[in-house]
Tab-separated table of C-alpha atoms in Angstrom:
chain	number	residue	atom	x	y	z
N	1	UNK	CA	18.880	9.025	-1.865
N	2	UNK	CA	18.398	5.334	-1.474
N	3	UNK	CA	15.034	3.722	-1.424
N	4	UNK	CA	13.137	1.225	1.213
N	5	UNK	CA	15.512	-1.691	1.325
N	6	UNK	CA	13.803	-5.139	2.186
N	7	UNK	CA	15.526	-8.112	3.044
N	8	UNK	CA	15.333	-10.766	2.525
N	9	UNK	CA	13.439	-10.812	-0.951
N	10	UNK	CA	12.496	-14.097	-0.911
N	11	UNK	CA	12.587	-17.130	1.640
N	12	UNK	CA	10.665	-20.275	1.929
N	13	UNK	CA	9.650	-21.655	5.017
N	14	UNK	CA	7.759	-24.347	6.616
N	15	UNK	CA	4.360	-24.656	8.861
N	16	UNK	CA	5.224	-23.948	12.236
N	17	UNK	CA	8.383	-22.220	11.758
N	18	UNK	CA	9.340	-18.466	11.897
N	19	UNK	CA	10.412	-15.631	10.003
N	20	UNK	CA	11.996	-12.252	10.527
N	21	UNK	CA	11.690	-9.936	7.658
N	22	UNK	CA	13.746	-6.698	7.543
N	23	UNK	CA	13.153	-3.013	6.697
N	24	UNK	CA	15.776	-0.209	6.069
N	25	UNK	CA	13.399	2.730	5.639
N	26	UNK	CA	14.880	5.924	3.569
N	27	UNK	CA	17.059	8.134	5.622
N	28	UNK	CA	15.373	10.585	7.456
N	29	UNK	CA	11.851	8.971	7.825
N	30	UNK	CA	10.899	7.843	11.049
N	31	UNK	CA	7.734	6.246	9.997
N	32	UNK	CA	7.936	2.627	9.272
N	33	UNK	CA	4.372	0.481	8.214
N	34	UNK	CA	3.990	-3.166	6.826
N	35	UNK	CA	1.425	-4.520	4.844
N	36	UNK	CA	0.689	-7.994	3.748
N	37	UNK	CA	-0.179	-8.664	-0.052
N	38	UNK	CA	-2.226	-11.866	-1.113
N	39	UNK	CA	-4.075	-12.193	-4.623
N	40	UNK	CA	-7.307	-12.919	-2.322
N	41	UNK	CA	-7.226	-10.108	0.033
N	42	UNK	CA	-5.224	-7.534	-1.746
N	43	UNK	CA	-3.079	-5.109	0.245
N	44	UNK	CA	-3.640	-5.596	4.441
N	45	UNK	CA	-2.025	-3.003	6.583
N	46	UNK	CA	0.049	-4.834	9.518
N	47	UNK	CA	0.907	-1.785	11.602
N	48	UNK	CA	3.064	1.129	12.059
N	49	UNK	CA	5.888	1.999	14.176
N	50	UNK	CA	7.053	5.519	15.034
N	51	UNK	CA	10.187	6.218	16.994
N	52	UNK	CA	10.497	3.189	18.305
N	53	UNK	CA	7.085	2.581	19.274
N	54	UNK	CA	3.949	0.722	17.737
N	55	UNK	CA	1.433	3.677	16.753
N	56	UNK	CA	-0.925	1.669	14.589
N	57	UNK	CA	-1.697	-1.613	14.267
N	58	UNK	CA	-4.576	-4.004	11.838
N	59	UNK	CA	-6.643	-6.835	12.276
N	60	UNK	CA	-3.726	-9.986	12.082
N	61	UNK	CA	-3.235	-12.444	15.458
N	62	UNK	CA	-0.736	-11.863	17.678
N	63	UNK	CA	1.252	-13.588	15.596
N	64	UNK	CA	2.671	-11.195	13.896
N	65	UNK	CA	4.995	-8.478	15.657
N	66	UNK	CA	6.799	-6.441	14.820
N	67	UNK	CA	9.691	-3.285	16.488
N	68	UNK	CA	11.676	-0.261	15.727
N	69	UNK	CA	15.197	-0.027	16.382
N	70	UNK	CA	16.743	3.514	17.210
N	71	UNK	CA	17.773	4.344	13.640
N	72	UNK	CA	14.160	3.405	12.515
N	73	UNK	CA	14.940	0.165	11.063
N	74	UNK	CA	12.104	-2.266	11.353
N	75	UNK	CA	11.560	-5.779	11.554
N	76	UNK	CA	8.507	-8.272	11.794
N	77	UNK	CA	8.391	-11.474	12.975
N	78	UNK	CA	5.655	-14.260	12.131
N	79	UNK	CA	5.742	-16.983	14.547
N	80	UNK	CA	3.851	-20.186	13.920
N	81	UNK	CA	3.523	-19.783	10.164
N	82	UNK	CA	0.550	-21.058	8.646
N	83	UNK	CA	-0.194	-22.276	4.885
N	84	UNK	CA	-2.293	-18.795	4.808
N	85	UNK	CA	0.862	-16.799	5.484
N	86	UNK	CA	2.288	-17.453	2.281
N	87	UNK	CA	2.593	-13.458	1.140
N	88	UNK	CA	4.518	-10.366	-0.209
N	89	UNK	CA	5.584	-8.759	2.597
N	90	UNK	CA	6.154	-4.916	2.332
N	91	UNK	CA	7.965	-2.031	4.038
N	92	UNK	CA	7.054	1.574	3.668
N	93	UNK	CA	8.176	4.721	5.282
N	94	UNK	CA	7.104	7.656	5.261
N	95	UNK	CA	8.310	11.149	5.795
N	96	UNK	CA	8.753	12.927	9.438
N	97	UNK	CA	5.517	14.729	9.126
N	98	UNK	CA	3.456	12.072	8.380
N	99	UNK	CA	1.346	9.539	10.088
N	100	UNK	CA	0.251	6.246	7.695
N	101	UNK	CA	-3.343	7.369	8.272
N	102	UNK	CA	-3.068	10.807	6.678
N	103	UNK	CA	0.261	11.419	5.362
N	104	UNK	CA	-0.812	10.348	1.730
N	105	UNK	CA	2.700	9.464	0.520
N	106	UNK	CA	4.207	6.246	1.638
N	107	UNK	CA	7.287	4.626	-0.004
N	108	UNK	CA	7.547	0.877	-0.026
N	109	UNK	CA	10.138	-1.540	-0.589
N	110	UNK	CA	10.088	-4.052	-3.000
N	111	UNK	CA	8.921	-6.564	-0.975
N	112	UNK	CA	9.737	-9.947	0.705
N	113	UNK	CA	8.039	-12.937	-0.657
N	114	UNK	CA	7.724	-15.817	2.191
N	115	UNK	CA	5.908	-19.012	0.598
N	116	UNK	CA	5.101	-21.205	3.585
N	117	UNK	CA	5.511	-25.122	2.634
T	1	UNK	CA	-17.377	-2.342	7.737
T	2	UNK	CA	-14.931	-0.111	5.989
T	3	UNK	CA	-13.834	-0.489	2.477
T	4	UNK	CA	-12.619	0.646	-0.746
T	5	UNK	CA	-14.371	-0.533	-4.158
T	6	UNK	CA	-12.676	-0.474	-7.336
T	7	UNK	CA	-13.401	-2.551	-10.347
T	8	UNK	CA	-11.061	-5.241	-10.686
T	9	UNK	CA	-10.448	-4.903	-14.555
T	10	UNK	CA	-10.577	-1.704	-16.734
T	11	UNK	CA	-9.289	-2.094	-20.454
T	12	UNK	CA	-7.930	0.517	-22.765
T	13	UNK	CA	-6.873	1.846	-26.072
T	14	UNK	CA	-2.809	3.085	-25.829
T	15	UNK	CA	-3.359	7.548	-26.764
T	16	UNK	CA	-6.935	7.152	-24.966
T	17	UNK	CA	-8.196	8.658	-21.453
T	18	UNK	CA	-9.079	6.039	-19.036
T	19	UNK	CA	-10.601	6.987	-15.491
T	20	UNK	CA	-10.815	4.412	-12.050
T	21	UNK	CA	-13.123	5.339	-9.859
T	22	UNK	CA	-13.161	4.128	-5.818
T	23	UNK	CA	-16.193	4.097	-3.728
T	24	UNK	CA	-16.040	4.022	-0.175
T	25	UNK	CA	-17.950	2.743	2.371
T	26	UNK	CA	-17.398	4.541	5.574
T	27	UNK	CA	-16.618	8.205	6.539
T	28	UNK	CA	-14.051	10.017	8.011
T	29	UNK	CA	-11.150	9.490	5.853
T	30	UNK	CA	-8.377	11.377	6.057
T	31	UNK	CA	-7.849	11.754	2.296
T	32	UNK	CA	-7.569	9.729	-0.146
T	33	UNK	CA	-4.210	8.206	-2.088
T	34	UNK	CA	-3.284	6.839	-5.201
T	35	UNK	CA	-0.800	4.056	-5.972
T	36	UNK	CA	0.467	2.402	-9.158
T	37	UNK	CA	1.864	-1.421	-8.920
T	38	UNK	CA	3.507	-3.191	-11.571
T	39	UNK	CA	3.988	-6.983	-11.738
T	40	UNK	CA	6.365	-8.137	-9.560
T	41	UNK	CA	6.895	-4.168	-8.341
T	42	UNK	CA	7.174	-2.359	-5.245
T	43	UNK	CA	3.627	0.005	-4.842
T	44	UNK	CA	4.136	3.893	-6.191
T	45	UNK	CA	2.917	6.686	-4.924
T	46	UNK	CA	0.475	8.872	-8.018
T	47	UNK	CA	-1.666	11.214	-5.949
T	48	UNK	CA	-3.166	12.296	-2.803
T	49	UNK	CA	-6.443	13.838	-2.279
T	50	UNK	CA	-6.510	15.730	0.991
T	51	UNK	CA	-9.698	17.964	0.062
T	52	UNK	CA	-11.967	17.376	-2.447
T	53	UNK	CA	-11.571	18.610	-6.099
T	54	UNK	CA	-9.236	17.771	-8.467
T	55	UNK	CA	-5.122	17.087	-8.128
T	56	UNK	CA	-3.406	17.199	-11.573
T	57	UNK	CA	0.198	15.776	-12.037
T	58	UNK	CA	1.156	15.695	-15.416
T	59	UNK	CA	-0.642	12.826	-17.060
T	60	UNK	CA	-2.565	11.667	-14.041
T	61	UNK	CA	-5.174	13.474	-12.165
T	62	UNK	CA	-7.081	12.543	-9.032
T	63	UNK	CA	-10.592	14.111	-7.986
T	64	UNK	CA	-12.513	13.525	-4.385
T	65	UNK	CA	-15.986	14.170	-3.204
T	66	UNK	CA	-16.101	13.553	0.550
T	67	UNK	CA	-19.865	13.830	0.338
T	68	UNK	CA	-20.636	11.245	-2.665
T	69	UNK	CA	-17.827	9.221	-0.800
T	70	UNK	CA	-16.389	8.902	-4.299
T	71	UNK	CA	-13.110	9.323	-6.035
T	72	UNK	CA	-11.561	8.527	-9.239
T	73	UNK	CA	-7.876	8.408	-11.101
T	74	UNK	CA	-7.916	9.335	-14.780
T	75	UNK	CA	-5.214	8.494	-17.179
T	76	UNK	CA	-4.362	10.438	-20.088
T	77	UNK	CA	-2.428	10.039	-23.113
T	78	UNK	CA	-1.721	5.859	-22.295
T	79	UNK	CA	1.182	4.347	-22.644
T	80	UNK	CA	1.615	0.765	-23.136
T	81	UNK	CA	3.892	1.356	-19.350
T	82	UNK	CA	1.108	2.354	-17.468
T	83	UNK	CA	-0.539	-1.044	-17.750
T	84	UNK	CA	-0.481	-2.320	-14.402
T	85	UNK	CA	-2.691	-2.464	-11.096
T	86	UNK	CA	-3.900	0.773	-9.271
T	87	UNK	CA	-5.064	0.923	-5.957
T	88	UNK	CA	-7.031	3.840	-4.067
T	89	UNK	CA	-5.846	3.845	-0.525
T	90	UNK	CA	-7.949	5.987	2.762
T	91	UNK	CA	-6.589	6.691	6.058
T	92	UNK	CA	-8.849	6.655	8.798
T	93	UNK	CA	-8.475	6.353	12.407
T	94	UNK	CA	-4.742	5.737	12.329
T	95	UNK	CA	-5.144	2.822	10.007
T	96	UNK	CA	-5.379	2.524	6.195
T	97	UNK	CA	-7.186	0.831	3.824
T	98	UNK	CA	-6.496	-0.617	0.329
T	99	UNK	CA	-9.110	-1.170	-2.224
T	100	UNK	CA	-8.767	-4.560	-4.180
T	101	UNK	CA	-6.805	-2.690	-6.572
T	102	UNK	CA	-7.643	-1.964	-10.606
T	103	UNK	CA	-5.944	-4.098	-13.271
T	104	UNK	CA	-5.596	-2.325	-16.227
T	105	UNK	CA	-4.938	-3.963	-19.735
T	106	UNK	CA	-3.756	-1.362	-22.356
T	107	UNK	CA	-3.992	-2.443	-26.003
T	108	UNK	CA	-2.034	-1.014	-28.971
């Protein structure tokens, strides 16, 4: 069974620009959440999308977006990237049953590193 | 505000028992999670606590007291593999919350 697939892995951008990160989430798991990881401020939940629509979301501007395509597939968009953006990005899903808040198990990706010049 | 606390370092002796503990600072989780992160590695699921008491899986077990607001990991039997971060995770109010994570430095 394959895993969370993330792509890209790693990209380098500049201030102002934007990015589109990727998420193939493991067949069969409707659930897709993304989470921003920074030495400073750890692990930061983005939001979470469920069939197709946006069940959850944290405390980031509007900024940072995100959608679910039919097959669950995710992406997430930063527009306007800032110095502070500069992150590993990751996916998780998780299985049918589950929300993010209370489902326990989540499966990530391995990440996409942006570094924002 | 809500929050996780974990100690940022915990150091250990490779054969020893080494236990993380997580404090939180609001109620209502769901349950609390466990996750192991290597360098440079994707976050893995350990444990889940949906009711208090202790959840054994092999060499790792997780325990939760809803009312001390309180949890901890414990690692048995270390390997030199299991040095990496750990993070407790809580759901609450359809969002979830990391703790800082746990580094842990195992030495032969």
């Amino acid at each position: 069974k394959a895993g969370v697939t993330q792509t890209p892995r790693y990209l380098i951008k500049t201030r102002g620009q934007q990015v589109t990160l990727s998420c193939s989430p493991i067949s069969g798991h409707r659930s897709v959440s993304w989470y921003q990881q920074t030495p400073g401020q750890g692990l930061q939940f983005l939001f979470e999308y469920f069939s197709e629509t946006q069940r959850n979301k944290g405390n980031f501007p509007g900024r940072f977006s995100g959608r679910q395509f039919s097959n669950s597939r995710s992406e997430m968009n930063v527009s306007t990237l800032e110095l502070g953006d500069s992150a590993l990005y990751l996916c998780a899903s998780s299985p049918p049953s589950g929300r993010v808040s209370n489902t326990g198990e989540l499966f990530f990706g391995e990440g996409s590193r942006l570094t924002v010049l | 505000g809500q929050s996780l606390e974990q100690p940022s370092e915990v150091t250990a002796v490779e054969g020893a028992i080494v236990q993380i503990n997580c404090t939180y600072q609001t109620s209502g989780f769901y349950g609390l999670s466990w996750y192991q992160q290597h360098d440079g590695g994707a976050p893995t699921f350990l444990s889940y606590n949906a009711l208090d008491g202790l959840e054994e899986t092999g060499r790792f077990s997780s325990f939760l007291s809803r009312s001390d607001s309180y949890g901890y990991l414990l690692l048995q039997e270390l390997q030199m593999k299991d040095s990496a971060s750990y993070f407790c995770v809580g759901g609450r109010d359809d969002k979830i919350i990391f703790g800082k994570g746990t580094r842990l430095h195992i030495l032969p």
